[in-house]
mmCIF file of C-alpha atoms in Angstrom:
data_model
loop_
_atom_site.group_PDB
_atom_site.id
_atom_site.type_symbol
_atom_site.label_atom_id
_atom_site.label_comp_id
_atom_site.label_asym_id
_atom_site.label_seq_id
_atom_site.Cartn_x
_atom_site.Cartn_y
_atom_site.Cartn_z
ATOM 1 C CA MET A 522 -93.754 -98.204 -10.363
ATOM 2 C CA ASP A 523 -91.464 -95.629 -11.108
ATOM 3 C CA SER A 524 -91.393 -95.466 -14.908
ATOM 4 C CA TRP A 525 -90.502 -93.236 -17.283
ATOM 5 C CA SER A 526 -91.824 -92.603 -20.816
ATOM 6 C CA VAL A 527 -90.168 -91.450 -24.235
ATOM 7 C CA ALA A 528 -92.261 -91.011 -27.287
ATOM 8 C CA GLY A 529 -95.199 -92.736 -25.991
ATOM 9 C CA ARG A 530 -93.267 -96.008 -24.850
ATOM 10 C CA THR A 531 -92.906 -96.473 -21.014
ATOM 11 C CA PHE A 532 -89.769 -98.474 -19.494
ATOM 12 C CA ASN A 533 -89.400 -99.193 -15.610
ATOM 13 C CA SER A 534 -85.439 -99.489 -16.139
ATOM 14 C CA ARG A 535 -83.771 -96.029 -16.477
ATOM 15 C CA LEU A 536 -80.330 -97.736 -17.652
ATOM 16 C CA ILE A 537 -79.680 -98.087 -21.283
ATOM 17 C CA VAL A 538 -77.064 -100.192 -22.425
ATOM 18 C CA GLY A 539 -74.795 -100.514 -25.761
ATOM 19 C CA THR A 540 -73.691 -103.253 -27.930
ATOM 20 C CA GLY A 541 -69.961 -102.369 -28.601
ATOM 21 C CA LYS A 542 -66.637 -103.559 -27.462
ATOM 22 C CA TYR A 543 -67.647 -106.591 -25.728
ATOM 23 C CA ARG A 544 -65.389 -109.881 -26.394
ATOM 24 C CA ASP A 545 -68.427 -111.556 -28.510
ATOM 25 C CA PHE A 546 -72.352 -111.246 -28.347
ATOM 26 C CA ALA A 547 -72.690 -114.031 -25.745
ATOM 27 C CA GLN A 548 -71.126 -111.677 -23.140
ATOM 28 C CA ASN A 549 -73.137 -108.943 -24.000
ATOM 29 C CA ALA A 550 -76.222 -110.463 -23.994
ATOM 30 C CA ALA A 551 -75.102 -111.709 -19.951
ATOM 31 C CA ALA A 552 -74.312 -108.298 -19.423
ATOM 32 C CA VAL A 553 -77.843 -106.938 -20.635
ATOM 33 C CA GLU A 554 -79.294 -109.477 -18.436
ATOM 34 C CA ALA A 555 -77.891 -108.330 -15.626
ATOM 35 C CA SER A 556 -78.010 -104.602 -16.098
ATOM 36 C CA ALA A 557 -81.836 -105.333 -16.152
ATOM 37 C CA ALA A 558 -82.232 -102.714 -19.126
ATOM 38 C CA GLU A 559 -85.049 -102.591 -21.524
ATOM 39 C CA ILE A 560 -83.682 -100.768 -24.317
ATOM 40 C CA VAL A 561 -79.934 -101.449 -25.949
ATOM 41 C CA THR A 562 -78.772 -99.152 -28.352
ATOM 42 C CA VAL A 563 -77.059 -101.065 -31.484
ATOM 43 C CA ALA A 564 -74.569 -98.774 -33.945
ATOM 44 C CA VAL A 565 -75.916 -99.368 -37.093
ATOM 45 C CA ARG A 566 -72.921 -98.939 -39.177
ATOM 46 C CA ARG A 567 -70.684 -101.258 -36.924
ATOM 47 C CA VAL A 568 -72.882 -103.832 -35.208
ATOM 48 C CA ASN A 569 -74.422 -106.811 -37.720
ATOM 49 C CA VAL A 570 -78.357 -106.618 -37.390
ATOM 50 C CA MET A 571 -78.691 -107.209 -41.280
ATOM 51 C CA ASP A 572 -76.310 -109.948 -42.281
ATOM 52 C CA ARG A 573 -77.455 -113.797 -42.095
ATOM 53 C CA GLY A 574 -74.064 -114.816 -42.950
ATOM 54 C CA GLN A 575 -72.528 -113.630 -40.090
ATOM 55 C CA PRO A 576 -73.618 -114.118 -36.333
ATOM 56 C CA MET A 577 -76.349 -111.728 -35.615
ATOM 57 C CA LEU A 578 -76.907 -109.640 -32.601
ATOM 58 C CA THR A 579 -80.645 -110.460 -32.816
ATOM 59 C CA ASP A 580 -79.669 -114.127 -31.938
ATOM 60 C CA PHE A 581 -78.426 -113.422 -28.695
ATOM 61 C CA ILE A 582 -80.223 -110.011 -27.662
ATOM 62 C CA ASP A 583 -84.160 -110.894 -28.533
ATOM 63 C CA PRO A 584 -85.969 -107.761 -30.211
ATOM 64 C CA LYS A 585 -88.898 -108.885 -29.181
ATOM 65 C CA ARG A 586 -87.873 -108.632 -25.952
ATOM 66 C CA TYR A 587 -85.946 -105.300 -25.890
ATOM 67 C CA THR A 588 -86.188 -102.309 -27.428
ATOM 68 C CA TYR A 589 -83.335 -101.788 -29.996
ATOM 69 C CA LEU A 590 -82.478 -98.124 -30.338
ATOM 70 C CA PRO A 591 -80.646 -97.769 -33.401
ATOM 71 C CA ASN A 592 -77.738 -95.204 -33.191
ATOM 72 C CA THR A 593 -75.464 -93.170 -36.060
ATOM 73 C CA ALA A 594 -72.529 -93.805 -34.234
ATOM 74 C CA GLY A 595 -69.464 -93.111 -36.788
ATOM 75 C CA CYS A 596 -71.459 -90.153 -38.703
ATOM 76 C CA PHE A 597 -69.971 -86.823 -39.243
ATOM 77 C CA THR A 598 -72.616 -85.060 -41.486
ATOM 78 C CA ALA A 599 -76.225 -84.814 -41.333
ATOM 79 C CA GLU A 600 -76.674 -86.590 -44.474
ATOM 80 C CA ASP A 601 -74.778 -89.663 -43.359
ATOM 81 C CA ALA A 602 -77.082 -89.651 -40.256
ATOM 82 C CA VAL A 603 -79.966 -89.381 -42.196
ATOM 83 C CA ARG A 604 -79.125 -92.163 -44.625
ATOM 84 C CA THR A 605 -78.058 -94.555 -41.559
ATOM 85 C CA LEU A 606 -81.343 -94.574 -39.805
ATOM 86 C CA ARG A 607 -83.554 -94.646 -43.035
ATOM 87 C CA LEU A 608 -81.204 -97.851 -43.537
ATOM 88 C CA ALA A 609 -82.065 -99.160 -40.185
ATOM 89 C CA ARG A 610 -85.933 -98.462 -40.531
ATOM 90 C CA GLU A 611 -85.810 -100.255 -43.513
ATOM 91 C CA ALA A 612 -84.001 -103.357 -42.029
ATOM 92 C CA GLY A 613 -85.974 -103.765 -38.881
ATOM 93 C CA GLY A 614 -88.898 -101.277 -38.708
ATOM 94 C CA TRP A 615 -86.962 -99.054 -35.946
ATOM 95 C CA ASN A 616 -88.781 -95.773 -36.000
ATOM 96 C CA LEU A 617 -87.462 -94.749 -32.340
ATOM 97 C CA VAL A 618 -83.770 -93.988 -32.760
ATOM 98 C CA LYS A 619 -80.678 -92.362 -31.418
ATOM 99 C CA LEU A 620 -78.870 -89.258 -33.268
ATOM 100 C CA GLU A 621 -75.618 -88.316 -33.027
ATOM 101 C CA VAL A 622 -73.264 -86.397 -35.040
ATOM 102 C CA LEU A 623 -69.985 -85.828 -34.270
ATOM 103 C CA ALA A 624 -67.586 -82.853 -35.159
ATOM 104 C CA ASP A 625 -64.115 -84.868 -35.270
ATOM 105 C CA GLN A 626 -62.492 -88.542 -34.299
ATOM 106 C CA LYS A 627 -60.584 -87.300 -31.867
ATOM 107 C CA THR A 628 -62.865 -85.588 -29.315
ATOM 108 C CA LEU A 629 -66.203 -87.210 -30.725
ATOM 109 C CA PHE A 630 -67.638 -84.265 -29.421
ATOM 110 C CA PRO A 631 -71.071 -83.562 -31.461
ATOM 111 C CA ASP A 632 -71.472 -81.020 -33.999
ATOM 112 C CA VAL A 633 -74.195 -79.239 -32.400
ATOM 113 C CA VAL A 634 -75.171 -77.547 -36.298
ATOM 114 C CA GLU A 635 -75.072 -80.938 -38.191
ATOM 115 C CA THR A 636 -77.125 -82.328 -35.125
ATOM 116 C CA ILE A 637 -80.031 -79.852 -35.554
ATOM 117 C CA ARG A 638 -80.107 -80.340 -38.890
ATOM 118 C CA ALA A 639 -80.325 -83.972 -38.716
ATOM 119 C CA THR A 640 -83.023 -83.758 -36.092
ATOM 120 C CA GLU A 641 -85.473 -81.540 -38.191
ATOM 121 C CA THR A 642 -84.962 -83.898 -40.884
ATOM 122 C CA LEU A 643 -85.608 -86.879 -39.413
ATOM 123 C CA VAL A 644 -88.673 -85.617 -37.234
ATOM 124 C CA LYS A 645 -90.184 -84.654 -40.754
ATOM 125 C CA ASP A 646 -89.395 -87.789 -42.055
ATOM 126 C CA GLY A 647 -91.372 -89.290 -38.969
ATOM 127 C CA PHE A 648 -88.819 -90.741 -36.853
ATOM 128 C CA GLU A 649 -88.739 -90.309 -33.076
ATOM 129 C CA VAL A 650 -85.506 -89.077 -32.249
ATOM 130 C CA MET A 651 -83.237 -89.457 -28.907
ATOM 131 C CA VAL A 652 -80.512 -86.798 -29.679
ATOM 132 C CA TYR A 653 -76.743 -86.967 -28.491
ATOM 133 C CA THR A 654 -75.637 -83.434 -28.000
ATOM 134 C CA SER A 655 -73.182 -81.271 -25.994
ATOM 135 C CA ASP A 656 -74.124 -80.071 -22.301
ATOM 136 C CA ASP A 657 -75.218 -76.845 -23.476
ATOM 137 C CA PRO A 658 -78.637 -75.749 -22.086
ATOM 138 C CA VAL A 659 -79.143 -73.625 -25.306
ATOM 139 C CA VAL A 660 -78.578 -76.097 -27.526
ATOM 140 C CA ALA A 661 -80.540 -78.634 -25.664
ATOM 141 C CA LYS A 662 -83.814 -76.094 -25.981
ATOM 142 C CA ARG A 663 -83.097 -75.812 -29.623
ATOM 143 C CA LEU A 664 -83.056 -79.467 -30.254
ATOM 144 C CA GLU A 665 -86.342 -79.981 -28.040
ATOM 145 C CA GLU A 666 -88.033 -77.291 -30.146
ATOM 146 C CA ALA A 667 -86.763 -79.361 -33.512
ATOM 147 C CA GLY A 668 -88.819 -82.102 -32.054
ATOM 148 C CA ALA A 669 -86.224 -84.304 -30.432
ATOM 149 C CA ALA A 670 -88.220 -86.912 -28.106
ATOM 150 C CA ALA A 671 -85.285 -86.923 -25.662
ATOM 151 C CA ILE A 672 -82.386 -84.655 -24.785
ATOM 152 C CA MET A 673 -79.071 -86.634 -24.250
ATOM 153 C CA PRO A 674 -76.173 -84.334 -23.033
ATOM 154 C CA LEU A 675 -72.928 -85.991 -22.391
ATOM 155 C CA GLY A 676 -71.175 -85.981 -19.375
ATOM 156 C CA ALA A 677 -67.646 -86.229 -20.502
ATOM 157 C CA PRO A 678 -66.361 -87.514 -23.961
ATOM 158 C CA ILE A 679 -67.626 -90.946 -25.473
ATOM 159 C CA GLY A 680 -65.425 -93.780 -23.962
ATOM 160 C CA SER A 681 -63.556 -91.403 -21.701
ATOM 161 C CA GLY A 682 -64.852 -92.814 -18.177
ATOM 162 C CA LEU A 683 -64.122 -89.267 -16.549
ATOM 163 C CA GLY A 684 -67.862 -89.093 -15.345
ATOM 164 C CA ILE A 685 -70.068 -86.390 -14.871
ATOM 165 C CA GLN A 686 -67.908 -82.913 -15.645
ATOM 166 C CA ASN A 687 -70.385 -80.185 -15.171
ATOM 167 C CA ARG A 688 -73.268 -81.081 -13.081
ATOM 168 C CA VAL A 689 -74.503 -77.128 -13.185
ATOM 169 C CA THR A 690 -75.168 -77.666 -17.247
ATOM 170 C CA ILE A 691 -76.735 -80.853 -16.779
ATOM 171 C CA ARG A 692 -79.074 -79.650 -13.793
ATOM 172 C CA LEU A 693 -80.007 -76.658 -16.181
ATOM 173 C CA ILE A 694 -80.668 -79.091 -18.847
ATOM 174 C CA VAL A 695 -83.150 -81.140 -16.941
ATOM 175 C CA GLU A 696 -84.831 -77.826 -15.174
ATOM 176 C CA ALA A 697 -85.867 -76.371 -18.731
ATOM 177 C CA ALA A 698 -86.527 -79.247 -20.669
ATOM 178 C CA LYS A 699 -90.163 -80.693 -21.467
ATOM 179 C CA VAL A 700 -88.858 -84.357 -22.705
ATOM 180 C CA PRO A 701 -86.875 -86.750 -20.799
ATOM 181 C CA VAL A 702 -83.056 -86.227 -20.757
ATOM 182 C CA LEU A 703 -80.557 -88.656 -20.300
ATOM 183 C CA VAL A 704 -76.777 -88.686 -19.855
ATOM 184 C CA ASP A 705 -75.271 -89.974 -22.533
ATOM 185 C CA ALA A 706 -71.596 -90.672 -22.504
ATOM 186 C CA GLY A 707 -68.546 -90.486 -20.033
ATOM 187 C CA VAL A 708 -69.935 -92.696 -17.528
ATOM 188 C CA GLY A 709 -66.963 -94.820 -15.707
ATOM 189 C CA THR A 710 -68.387 -96.319 -13.013
ATOM 190 C CA ALA A 711 -71.468 -96.901 -10.744
ATOM 191 C CA SER A 712 -70.815 -93.381 -8.374
ATOM 192 C CA ASP A 713 -71.051 -91.640 -11.990
ATOM 193 C CA ALA A 714 -74.749 -93.227 -12.980
ATOM 194 C CA ALA A 715 -75.856 -92.331 -9.164
ATOM 195 C CA ILE A 716 -74.940 -88.914 -9.942
ATOM 196 C CA ALA A 717 -76.441 -88.479 -13.082
ATOM 197 C CA MET A 718 -79.594 -89.857 -11.276
ATOM 198 C CA GLU A 719 -79.397 -87.449 -8.154
ATOM 199 C CA LEU A 720 -79.388 -84.811 -10.658
ATOM 200 C CA GLY A 721 -82.792 -85.321 -11.945
ATOM 201 C CA CYS A 722 -81.911 -87.074 -15.345
ATOM 202 C CA ASP A 723 -84.601 -89.923 -16.345
ATOM 203 C CA GLY A 724 -82.092 -92.174 -17.325
ATOM 204 C CA VAL A 725 -78.525 -92.934 -18.320
ATOM 205 C CA LEU A 726 -76.681 -94.584 -21.615
ATOM 206 C CA MET A 727 -73.692 -96.408 -21.514
ATOM 207 C CA ASN A 728 -71.462 -98.951 -23.323
ATOM 208 C CA THR A 729 -67.537 -98.464 -22.687
ATOM 209 C CA ALA A 730 -67.968 -98.425 -18.336
ATOM 210 C CA ILE A 731 -69.372 -102.117 -18.912
ATOM 211 C CA ALA A 732 -67.923 -103.261 -21.913
ATOM 212 C CA GLU A 733 -64.271 -102.405 -20.928
ATOM 213 C CA ALA A 734 -64.784 -103.407 -17.247
ATOM 214 C CA LYS A 735 -62.714 -106.742 -15.723
ATOM 215 C CA ASP A 736 -65.742 -108.308 -15.168
ATOM 216 C CA PRO A 737 -68.687 -106.697 -17.447
ATOM 217 C CA VAL A 738 -71.661 -108.975 -15.956
ATOM 218 C CA LEU A 739 -70.747 -107.883 -12.422
ATOM 219 C CA MET A 740 -70.203 -104.026 -13.825
ATOM 220 C CA ALA A 741 -73.737 -103.957 -15.198
ATOM 221 C CA ALA A 742 -75.234 -105.468 -11.959
ATOM 222 C CA ALA A 743 -73.827 -102.327 -10.423
ATOM 223 C CA MET A 744 -74.866 -99.819 -12.886
ATOM 224 C CA ARG A 745 -78.343 -101.168 -12.486
ATOM 225 C CA ASP A 746 -78.139 -100.989 -8.664
ATOM 226 C CA ALA A 747 -76.581 -97.407 -8.876
ATOM 227 C CA VAL A 748 -79.252 -96.097 -11.063
ATOM 228 C CA VAL A 749 -81.712 -97.380 -9.034
ATOM 229 C CA ALA A 750 -80.054 -95.865 -6.002
ATOM 230 C CA GLY A 751 -79.371 -92.404 -7.805
ATOM 231 C CA ARG A 752 -83.176 -92.109 -8.382
ATOM 232 C CA LYS A 753 -84.535 -92.982 -5.014
ATOM 233 C CA ALA A 754 -82.104 -90.289 -3.515
ATOM 234 C CA TYR A 755 -83.406 -87.468 -6.029
ATOM 235 C CA ARG A 756 -87.025 -88.635 -4.937
ATOM 236 C CA ALA A 757 -86.233 -88.033 -1.529
ATOM 237 C CA GLY A 758 -84.690 -84.662 -1.554
ATOM 238 C CA ARG A 759 -81.208 -84.348 -0.653
ATOM 239 C CA MET A 760 -80.436 -82.340 2.765
ATOM 240 C CA GLY A 761 -79.370 -78.819 1.890
ATOM 241 C CA VAL A 762 -75.367 -77.981 1.755
ATOM 242 C CA ARG A 763 -74.031 -75.823 4.715
ATOM 243 C CA ARG A 764 -70.917 -73.949 5.326
ATOM 244 C CA TYR A 765 -70.331 -75.272 8.652
ATOM 245 C CA ALA A 766 -71.072 -77.991 10.829
ATOM 246 C CA ASP A 767 -74.405 -78.792 11.917
ATOM 247 C CA PRO A 768 -74.729 -81.431 15.312
ATOM 248 C CA SER A 769 -76.953 -84.829 14.504
ATOM 249 C CA SER A 770 -78.521 -84.203 17.913
ATOM 250 C CA PRO A 771 -80.012 -81.250 19.241
ATOM 251 C CA LEU A 772 -78.116 -79.298 21.718
ATOM 252 C CA GLY A 773 -81.545 -78.535 23.845
ATOM 253 C CA GLY A 774 -81.763 -80.523 27.039
ATOM 254 C CA LEU A 775 -78.147 -81.382 27.438
ATOM 255 C CA ILE A 776 -77.040 -82.856 30.899
#
């Protein structure tokens, strides 16, 4: 099995899916099933996992079957992010978490200074932190040194569907990292997921690309296949890139 590990946990699926923007929890659950994902990420401030008086995500996506990855979507300071994840740990016992500290509402780019501060605090507090960040190899290395369990560079702005905008820096992050690297944000379709995997990433996290598809369940299945295909292509080792044509058949011995 071509498995991967983060914070001492081993997974076979390299696709992580979100739990926002779906028509309802039932559609979300069907998409997760079709994706074959083993990890689902949950925006603690937006998705109900605590109020028994309202429909709860945990009634549709079983936390005993799937690994829940609480995230700090909507947090713009290190303090807010730390507070949110401490609340998640109290509510569900979740210790493996996804950190994102955003800089502004328009771009939703990460505030890397606040992100590093929050990472240091959470690691000292005993959390295992998977960190959303910019596609900057220097920042990625700083986060790893701060104790991040995984580095999650954006492919493009959150929810944009633009795909991987800078393959060079993603590849540099992969080459330098001693922890898992997963593309997080910007995936729009299956080919984007395949590219992320072909670059050597350990996985891909996505939400909008599936949830806003005309058929989210079918798109989830497409993403599952794309991640598998991209990973196989990376392991196979692609051919070299040439400036000129090279015939498929040898020229020697022509009639």
